[in-house]
CSV table of C-alpha atoms (C1' of nucleotides) in Angstrom, one decimal:
chain,number,residue,atom,x,y,z
G,94,MET,CA,-34.9,8.1,53.3
G,95,ALA,CA,-32.6,8.9,50.3
G,96,ILE,CA,-32.6,6.3,47.5
G,97,THR,CA,-29.8,3.8,47.4
G,98,ARG,CA,-28.8,1.1,45.0
G,99,ASN,CA,-30.3,-1.5,47.4
G,100,SER,CA,-33.5,0.2,48.1
G,101,PHE,CA,-34.0,0.7,44.4
G,102,LYS,CA,-33.4,-3.0,43.8
G,103,ALA,CA,-35.8,-3.9,46.6
G,104,GLU,CA,-38.5,-1.7,45.2
G,105,LEU,CA,-38.0,-3.1,41.7
G,106,ASN,CA,-38.2,-6.7,43.0
G,107,SER,CA,-41.3,-6.0,45.1
G,108,LYS,CA,-43.0,-5.3,41.8
G,109,GLY,CA,-41.6,-8.3,40.0
G,110,TRP,CA,-39.1,-6.1,38.1
G,111,ARG,CA,-35.3,-6.4,37.9
G,112,MET,CA,-32.1,-4.6,38.7
G,113,THR,CA,-29.9,-4.4,35.6
G,114,PRO,CA,-26.6,-2.7,34.9
G,115,GLN,CA,-28.3,0.0,32.9
G,116,ARG,CA,-30.7,0.9,35.6
G,117,GLU,CA,-27.9,1.0,38.2
G,118,THR,CA,-25.8,3.2,35.9
G,119,ILE,CA,-28.7,5.6,35.4
G,120,LEU,CA,-29.4,5.8,39.1
G,121,GLN,CA,-25.7,6.5,39.8
G,122,VAL,CA,-25.7,9.4,37.3
G,123,PHE,CA,-28.5,11.1,39.1
G,124,GLN,CA,-27.1,10.4,42.5
G,125,THR,CA,-23.8,12.1,41.6
G,126,LEU,CA,-25.5,15.0,39.8
G,127,PRO,CA,-24.8,18.4,41.4
G,128,ARG,CA,-27.8,19.8,43.1
G,129,GLY,CA,-29.8,22.1,40.7
G,130,GLU,CA,-28.8,20.2,37.5
G,131,HIS,CA,-31.2,18.2,35.6
G,132,LEU,CA,-30.8,16.0,32.5
G,133,SER,CA,-32.8,15.2,29.4
G,134,ALA,CA,-32.9,11.7,27.9
G,135,GLU,CA,-30.6,13.0,25.2
G,136,ASP,CA,-28.2,14.5,27.9
G,137,LEU,CA,-28.1,11.2,29.6
G,138,HIS,CA,-27.4,9.3,26.4
G,139,SER,CA,-24.5,11.5,25.3
G,140,ARG,CA,-23.0,11.6,28.8
G,141,LEU,CA,-23.0,7.8,29.0
G,142,SER,CA,-21.7,7.4,25.5
G,143,GLU,CA,-18.7,9.6,26.3
G,144,LYS,CA,-17.7,7.4,29.1
G,145,ASP,CA,-17.9,3.6,28.5
G,146,ALA,CA,-21.4,2.5,29.2
G,147,GLY,CA,-23.4,3.0,26.0
G,148,ILE,CA,-27.1,2.6,26.9
G,149,SER,CA,-29.6,2.9,24.1
G,150,LEU,CA,-31.9,5.8,23.9
G,151,SER,CA,-35.0,3.6,24.2
G,152,THR,CA,-33.7,2.1,27.4
G,153,ILE,CA,-33.0,5.5,28.8
G,154,TYR,CA,-36.5,6.7,27.9
G,155,ARG,CA,-38.1,3.6,29.4
G,156,THR,CA,-36.0,3.9,32.5
G,157,VAL,CA,-36.4,7.5,33.4
G,158,LYS,CA,-40.2,7.3,32.8
G,159,MET,CA,-40.3,4.2,35.1
G,160,MET,CA,-38.2,5.9,37.8
G,161,ALA,CA,-40.5,9.0,37.6
G,162,ARG,CA,-43.5,6.9,38.0
G,163,MET,CA,-41.9,5.2,41.0
G,164,GLY,CA,-41.3,8.6,42.5
G,165,ILE,CA,-37.5,8.4,42.3
G,166,LEU,CA,-37.1,11.0,39.6
G,167,ARG,CA,-38.9,14.2,39.1
G,168,GLU,CA,-40.0,15.1,35.6
G,169,LEU,CA,-39.6,18.7,34.6
G,170,GLU,CA,-41.0,20.6,31.6
G,171,LEU,CA,-38.6,23.5,31.5
G,172,ALA,CA,-37.1,24.0,28.1
G,173,GLU,CA,-39.3,23.8,25.0
G,174,GLY,CA,-40.1,20.4,23.6
G,175,HIS,CA,-38.3,18.0,26.0
G,176,LYS,CA,-38.4,16.8,29.5
G,177,HIS,CA,-35.6,17.0,32.1
G,178,TYR,CA,-35.2,14.7,35.1
G,179,GLU,CA,-33.6,15.1,38.5
G,180,LEU,CA,-33.7,13.1,41.8
G,181,ASN,CA,-37.0,13.7,43.5
G,182,THR,CA,-35.8,14.7,47.0
G,183,ALA,CA,-38.6,15.3,49.4
G,184,SER,CA,-39.1,18.3,51.5
G,185,PRO,CA,-37.1,20.1,52.9
G,186,HIS,CA,-35.0,19.9,49.7
G,187,HIS,CA,-38.1,20.6,47.6
G,188,HIS,CA,-37.4,23.4,45.2
G,189,HIS,CA,-38.8,25.2,42.1
G,190,HIS,CA,-37.6,26.7,38.9
G,191,MET,CA,-37.4,30.0,37.2
G,192,VAL,CA,-36.7,29.8,33.4
G,193,CYS,CA,-36.0,32.5,30.9
G,194,VAL,CA,-38.2,31.9,27.8
G,195,GLN,CA,-35.5,33.5,25.7
G,196,CYS,CA,-32.3,31.8,26.7
G,197,ASN,CA,-33.8,28.8,28.7
G,198,GLN,CA,-31.4,29.6,31.5
G,199,THR,CA,-32.9,28.0,34.6
G,200,VAL,CA,-32.4,29.0,38.2
G,201,GLU,CA,-33.8,27.0,41.0
G,202,PHE,CA,-35.1,28.4,44.3
G,203,ASP,CA,-36.4,27.0,47.5
G,204,ASN,CA,-39.9,27.8,48.7
G,205,ASP,CA,-41.5,25.5,51.2
G,206,SER,CA,-44.7,27.4,51.4
G,207,VAL,CA,-45.5,26.4,47.8
G,208,LEU,CA,-45.4,22.7,48.8
G,209,LYS,CA,-47.6,23.4,51.7
G,210,GLN,CA,-50.2,25.0,49.4
G,211,GLY,CA,-50.0,22.0,47.2
G,212,LEU,CA,-50.6,19.6,50.1
G,213,LYS,CA,-53.5,21.7,51.3
G,214,GLN,CA,-55.0,21.5,47.8
G,215,THR,CA,-54.6,17.8,47.3
G,216,GLU,CA,-55.9,16.9,50.7
G,217,LYS,CA,-59.0,19.0,50.1
G,218,SER,CA,-59.7,16.9,47.0
G,219,GLY,CA,-58.8,13.5,48.4
G,220,LEU,CA,-55.9,13.0,46.0
G,221,GLN,CA,-52.3,11.9,46.6
G,222,LEU,CA,-49.7,14.5,45.8
G,223,ILE,CA,-46.9,13.1,43.6
G,224,ASP,CA,-45.1,16.3,42.8
G,225,CYS,CA,-45.8,20.0,42.9
G,226,GLN,CA,-43.8,22.3,40.7
G,227,LEU,CA,-43.9,26.1,40.6
G,228,THR,CA,-42.4,27.2,37.3
G,229,ILE,CA,-41.9,30.8,36.7
G,230,TYR,CA,-41.4,32.0,33.1
G,231,THR,CA,-39.4,35.1,32.8
G,232,ILE,CA,-37.6,37.1,30.2
G,233,CYS,CA,-34.3,38.8,30.8
G,234,PRO,CA,-34.0,42.6,30.6
G,235,GLU,CA,-31.7,42.3,27.6
G,236,ALA,CA,-34.3,40.6,25.4
G,237,LEU,CA,-36.9,43.1,26.5
G,238,ARG,CA,-34.6,46.0,25.4
G,239,MET,CA,-34.3,44.3,22.0
G,240,GLY,CA,-38.0,44.4,21.5
G,241,TYR,CA,-39.2,41.0,22.6
G,242,PRO,CA,-41.4,39.4,21.4
G,243,ALA,CA,-40.5,41.0,18.1
G,244,LEU,CA,-36.9,39.9,18.1
G,245,PRO,CA,-34.7,39.6,15.0
G,246,ASP,CA,-34.5,36.1,13.6
G,247,ASN,CA,-32.0,34.0,15.5
G,248,TRP,CA,-31.3,36.7,18.1
G,249,MET,CA,-30.0,35.3,21.3
G,250,CYS,CA,-29.3,37.1,24.6
G,251,SER,CA,-25.7,37.1,25.8
G,252,ARG,CA,-26.3,34.4,28.3
G,253,ALA,CA,-27.7,32.2,25.6
G,254,VAL,CA,-24.7,32.9,23.3
G,255,ALA,CA,-22.3,32.1,26.2
G,256,GLU,CA,-24.1,28.8,26.7
G,257,LYS,CA,-23.5,27.9,23.1
G,258,HIS,CA,-19.7,28.2,23.6
G,259,ASP,CA,-19.6,25.7,26.5
W,29,MET,CA,-57.0,45.7,30.7
W,30,ALA,CA,-58.6,42.7,29.1
W,31,ILE,CA,-57.6,42.0,25.5
W,32,THR,CA,-59.9,43.2,22.7
W,33,ARG,CA,-59.9,42.8,18.9
W,34,ASN,CA,-58.7,46.4,18.7
W,35,SER,CA,-56.0,46.3,21.3
W,36,PHE,CA,-54.7,43.1,19.7
W,37,LYS,CA,-54.6,44.8,16.3
W,38,ALA,CA,-52.8,47.8,17.7
W,39,GLU,CA,-50.3,45.6,19.4
W,40,LEU,CA,-49.7,43.7,16.2
W,41,ASN,CA,-49.3,46.8,14.1
W,42,SER,CA,-46.9,48.4,16.6
W,43,LYS,CA,-44.6,45.5,15.8
W,44,GLY,CA,-45.1,45.7,12.0
W,45,TRP,CA,-47.4,42.7,12.0
W,46,ARG,CA,-50.9,42.4,10.7
W,47,MET,CA,-54.4,41.6,11.8
W,48,THR,CA,-55.9,38.8,9.7
W,49,PRO,CA,-59.2,36.9,9.7
W,50,GLN,CA,-57.4,33.8,11.1
W,51,ARG,CA,-55.9,35.7,14.0
W,52,GLU,CA,-59.2,37.4,14.8
W,53,THR,CA,-61.0,34.1,14.8
W,54,ILE,CA,-58.5,32.4,17.1
W,55,LEU,CA,-58.7,35.3,19.5
W,56,GLN,CA,-62.5,35.1,19.5
W,57,VAL,CA,-62.4,31.4,20.3
W,58,PHE,CA,-60.3,32.1,23.4
W,59,GLN,CA,-62.4,35.1,24.4
W,60,THR,CA,-65.6,33.0,24.4
W,61,LEU,CA,-64.0,29.9,26.1
W,62,PRO,CA,-65.5,29.1,29.5
W,63,ARG,CA,-63.2,29.9,32.3
W,64,GLY,CA,-61.1,26.8,33.3
W,65,GLU,CA,-61.1,25.3,29.8
W,66,HIS,CA,-57.9,25.3,27.7
W,67,LEU,CA,-57.3,24.1,24.1
W,68,SER,CA,-54.6,22.3,22.3
W,69,ALA,CA,-53.6,23.2,18.7
W,70,GLU,CA,-55.5,20.1,17.6
W,71,ASP,CA,-58.6,21.1,19.6
W,72,LEU,CA,-58.6,24.5,18.0
W,73,HIS,CA,-58.2,23.0,14.6
W,74,SER,CA,-61.1,20.5,14.8
W,75,ARG,CA,-63.3,23.1,16.6
W,76,LEU,CA,-62.8,25.5,13.8
W,77,SER,CA,-63.2,22.9,11.0
W,78,GLU,CA,-66.6,21.9,12.5
W,79,LYS,CA,-67.9,25.4,12.1
W,80,ASP,CA,-67.0,27.1,8.8
W,81,ALA,CA,-63.7,28.7,9.3
W,82,GLY,CA,-61.1,26.1,8.4
W,83,ILE,CA,-57.7,27.4,9.5
W,84,SER,CA,-54.6,25.3,8.7
W,85,LEU,CA,-52.8,23.6,11.6
W,86,SER,CA,-49.6,25.4,10.8
W,87,THR,CA,-51.3,28.7,11.1
W,88,ILE,CA,-52.8,27.7,14.4
W,89,TYR,CA,-49.4,26.6,15.7
W,90,ARG,CA,-47.8,29.9,14.5
W,91,THR,CA,-50.6,32.0,15.9
W,92,VAL,CA,-50.9,30.5,19.4
W,93,LYS,CA,-47.1,30.6,19.8
W,94,MET,CA,-47.0,34.2,18.8
W,95,MET,CA,-49.9,35.1,21.1
W,96,ALA,CA,-48.2,33.3,24.0
W,97,ARG,CA,-45.0,35.3,23.3
W,98,MET,CA,-47.0,38.5,23.3
W,99,GLY,CA,-48.5,37.5,26.7
W,100,ILE,CA,-52.0,37.1,25.4
W,101,LEU,CA,-52.2,33.4,25.8
W,102,ARG,CA,-50.8,31.2,28.6
W,103,GLU,CA,-49.1,28.0,27.5
W,104,LEU,CA,-49.8,25.0,29.7
W,105,GLU,CA,-48.0,21.7,29.8
W,106,LEU,CA,-50.6,19.6,31.5
W,107,ALA,CA,-51.3,16.4,29.6
W,108,GLU,CA,-48.4,14.4,28.2
W,109,GLY,CA,-47.0,15.4,24.9
W,110,HIS,CA,-48.9,18.4,23.9
W,111,LYS,CA,-49.5,22.0,25.0
W,112,HIS,CA,-52.7,23.7,25.9
W,113,TYR,CA,-53.5,27.3,25.7
W,114,GLU,CA,-55.9,29.7,27.5
W,115,LEU,CA,-56.3,33.4,27.8
W,116,ASN,CA,-53.6,34.9,30.1
W,117,THR,CA,-55.8,36.8,32.5
W,118,ALA,CA,-53.7,38.7,35.0
W,119,SER,CA,-54.2,38.5,38.8
W,120,PRO,CA,-56.8,38.4,40.4
W,121,HIS,CA,-58.0,35.8,38.0
W,122,HIS,CA,-54.7,34.0,38.2
W,123,HIS,CA,-55.1,30.3,38.8
W,124,HIS,CA,-53.2,27.0,38.8
W,125,HIS,CA,-53.7,23.4,37.9
W,126,MET,CA,-53.9,20.0,39.5
W,127,VAL,CA,-53.6,17.1,37.1
W,128,CYS,CA,-53.9,13.4,37.7
W,129,VAL,CA,-51.0,11.6,36.1
W,130,GLN,CA,-53.2,8.6,35.5
W,131,CYS,CA,-56.3,10.0,33.9
W,132,ASN,CA,-55.1,13.5,33.0
W,133,GLN,CA,-58.1,15.0,34.6
W,134,THR,CA,-57.3,18.6,35.4
W,135,VAL,CA,-58.8,20.8,38.1
W,136,GLU,CA,-58.0,24.4,38.4
W,137,PHE,CA,-57.8,26.3,41.6
W,138,ASP,CA,-57.1,29.9,42.7
W,139,ASN,CA,-54.2,30.9,44.8
W,140,ASP,CA,-53.0,34.4,44.7
W,141,SER,CA,-50.2,33.8,47.2
W,142,VAL,CA,-48.4,31.7,44.6
W,143,LEU,CA,-48.3,34.6,42.2
W,144,LYS,CA,-47.0,36.8,45.0
W,145,GLN,CA,-44.1,34.4,45.6
W,146,GLY,CA,-43.4,34.4,41.9
W,147,LEU,CA,-43.2,38.2,41.8
W,148,LYS,CA,-41.0,38.3,44.8
W,149,GLN,CA,-38.6,35.8,43.2
W,150,THR,CA,-38.4,37.5,39.8
W,151,GLU,CA,-37.9,41.0,41.4
W,152,LYS,CA,-35.1,39.6,43.5
W,153,SER,CA,-33.4,38.5,40.3
W,154,GLY,CA,-34.1,41.6,38.2
W,155,LEU,CA,-36.2,39.6,35.7
W,156,GLN,CA,-39.6,40.3,34.2
W,157,LEU,CA,-42.3,37.7,35.1
W,158,ILE,CA,-44.2,36.4,32.1
W,159,ASP,CA,-46.1,33.6,33.8
W,160,CYS,CA,-46.1,31.6,36.9
W,161,GLN,CA,-47.7,28.2,37.0
W,162,LEU,CA,-48.0,25.9,40.0
W,163,THR,CA,-48.8,22.4,38.6
W,164,ILE,CA,-49.6,19.7,41.1
W,165,TYR,CA,-49.3,16.2,39.9
W,166,THR,CA,-51.5,13.8,41.7
W,167,ILE,CA,-52.8,10.3,41.4
W,168,CYS,CA,-56.3,9.3,42.2
W,169,PRO,CA,-57.0,6.8,45.0
W,170,GLU,CA,-58.4,4.3,42.5
W,171,ALA,CA,-55.1,4.0,40.7
W,172,LEU,CA,-53.2,3.7,44.0
W,173,ARG,CA,-55.5,0.8,45.1
W,174,MET,CA,-54.7,-0.9,41.8
W,175,GLY,CA,-51.0,-0.9,42.6
W,176,TYR,CA,-49.7,2.2,40.7
W,177,PRO,CA,-47.0,2.5,39.4
W,178,ALA,CA,-47.2,-1.2,38.6
W,179,LEU,CA,-50.5,-1.1,36.8
W,180,PRO,CA,-51.8,-3.7,34.4
W,181,ASP,CA,-51.3,-2.8,30.7
W,182,ASN,CA,-53.8,-0.3,29.4
W,183,TRP,CA,-55.5,0.0,32.8
W,184,MET,CA,-57.5,3.2,33.2
W,185,CYS,CA,-59.2,4.7,36.2
W,186,SER,CA,-63.0,5.1,35.9
W,187,ARG,CA,-62.7,8.8,35.3
W,188,ALA,CA,-60.4,8.1,32.3
W,189,VAL,CA,-62.8,5.4,31.0
W,190,ALA,CA,-65.7,7.9,31.3
W,191,GLU,CA,-63.7,10.5,29.4
W,192,LYS,CA,-63.2,8.1,26.5
W,193,HIS,CA,-67.0,7.8,26.1
W,194,ASP,CA,-67.5,11.5,25.6
B,197,DG,C1',-47.3,47.7,-4.3
B,198,DT,C1',-44.8,45.3,-0.9
B,199,DG,C1',-43.8,42.5,2.7
B,200,DG,C1',-46.0,39.9,6.0
B,201,DC,C1',-49.3,35.9,6.2
B,202,DT,C1',-51.5,31.5,4.8
B,203,DG,C1',-51.9,26.7,3.3
B,204,DC,C1',-49.8,22.8,1.7
B,205,DA,C1',-46.5,19.3,2.0
B,206,DA,C1',-42.3,17.8,3.8
B,207,DA,C1',-39.1,17.8,7.5
B,208,DA,C1',-37.7,17.7,12.1
B,209,DT,C1',-38.0,16.6,16.9
B,210,DG,C1',-38.8,14.0,20.8
B,211,DT,C1',-40.7,9.8,22.3
B,212,DT,C1',-42.8,5.1,21.9
B,213,DT,C1',-43.1,0.4,20.4
B,214,DG,C1',-42.5,-4.5,18.1
B,215,DC,C1',-39.5,-7.9,18.1
B,216,DA,C1',-35.5,-11.2,18.6
B,217,DG,C1',-32.1,-12.4,21.5
B,218,DG,C1',-29.9,-11.8,26.3
B,219,DC,C1',-29.6,-11.8,31.3
B,220,DC,C1',-31.5,-11.3,36.1
B,221,DT,C1',-33.8,-13.9,39.5
C,196,DA,C1',-35.5,-22.0,32.9
C,197,DG,C1',-38.7,-18.4,32.5
C,198,DG,C1',-39.8,-14.0,31.7
C,199,DC,C1',-38.4,-9.4,32.2
C,200,DC,C1',-35.1,-6.4,29.8
C,201,DT,C1',-32.2,-4.5,26.1
C,202,DG,C1',-31.0,-2.7,21.6
C,203,DC,C1',-32.2,-1.9,17.1
C,204,DA,C1',-35.1,-0.1,13.7
C,205,DA,C1',-39.4,1.5,12.5
C,206,DA,C1',-43.5,3.9,13.9
C,207,DC,C1',-45.6,7.7,16.1
C,208,DA,C1',-47.3,12.3,17.6
C,209,DT,C1',-46.5,16.9,17.8
C,210,DT,C1',-44.6,20.8,16.1
C,211,DT,C1',-41.7,23.4,12.7
C,212,DT,C1',-40.3,25.0,8.2
C,213,DG,C1',-39.8,26.1,2.9
C,214,DC,C1',-42.2,27.9,-0.6
C,215,DA,C1',-45.6,29.9,-3.9
C,216,DG,C1',-49.4,32.7,-4.0
C,217,DC,C1',-52.4,35.9,-1.3
C,218,DC,C1',-54.0,40.0,1.2
C,219,DA,C1',-53.6,43.6,4.9
C,220,DC,C1',-51.4,47.9,5.2
DNA sequence: GTGGCTGCAAAATGTTTGCAGGCCT
DNA sequence: AGGCCTGCAAACATTTTGCAGCCAC
């Protein structure tokens, strides 16, 4: 049931498309990504440049969008202004996200009942469910104490500061 | 509990900010928006230009972002590439969205149990819930029949075509 | 009166696209 | 061999920002 290099190639070919080194590399990155992590196009690009395989940004954008449409990747709108991608594992590995609007820290959590609600809803409307994402926007106690949403310019919570020093 | 011009002004002043004609106008638009509708910054801009009150796009962007941070508006990432806003009515008017990835048609639905799950999750982590959105991505039967995701270039489902003729 | 607010224009960001050449099937 | 695919650069869409003047407090 999980995606493999070969099933990916078969699915591509069945649509008249092709397996290429770039597509294989990108699939591998997601296959070896620790559970709970997700990458933006830019993340992928710099990660691949560091190693050997430089893949152009355009190709990355084209590829992740295609893989998302094929149902292989899941497209997430978590941080402001750009999308993240992760392998689209079906239930029972279906999970959701909780993201702090101040520091963008994301925590994933499992909740199968949400997917059930989603399926109920789409069946009722005669539509096919592609994905179902519960995103919870929160703000951390520290930012609240500092007077959010009237925070000083450039203020960051300690978690966000720590993240900058990675 | 619902937002009013006066409670808005009070909240602004408490933070050292000001009530202005632009902010009042934008609040009014959302207050009189039929339930289930949501506007992008561009929507707001053209809607206000048609009438009398021309408000610059920058001010609109600044204002809706501020109002979202204050918890007055809810920021939605439904269609590709731009955000929509709606009044952030608390439970029991809390609702969620189902959007077709082909034609972008959006249907809202109620589901209080989702909000309950969200509250449970944030409490567990000691965070304050700002918003909680279940977004269901679907694809309509018509696009499936046409071979999605390998659709002909520029193909649109009949609902999407109808939408273009508005 | 003062400092926040607006409008304008310019910049920045994230993403898409046209095209010439290359490689998978 | 044909046509899909890539990389590059340029275009694009949306959103953000610097700044001078304005207006709510």
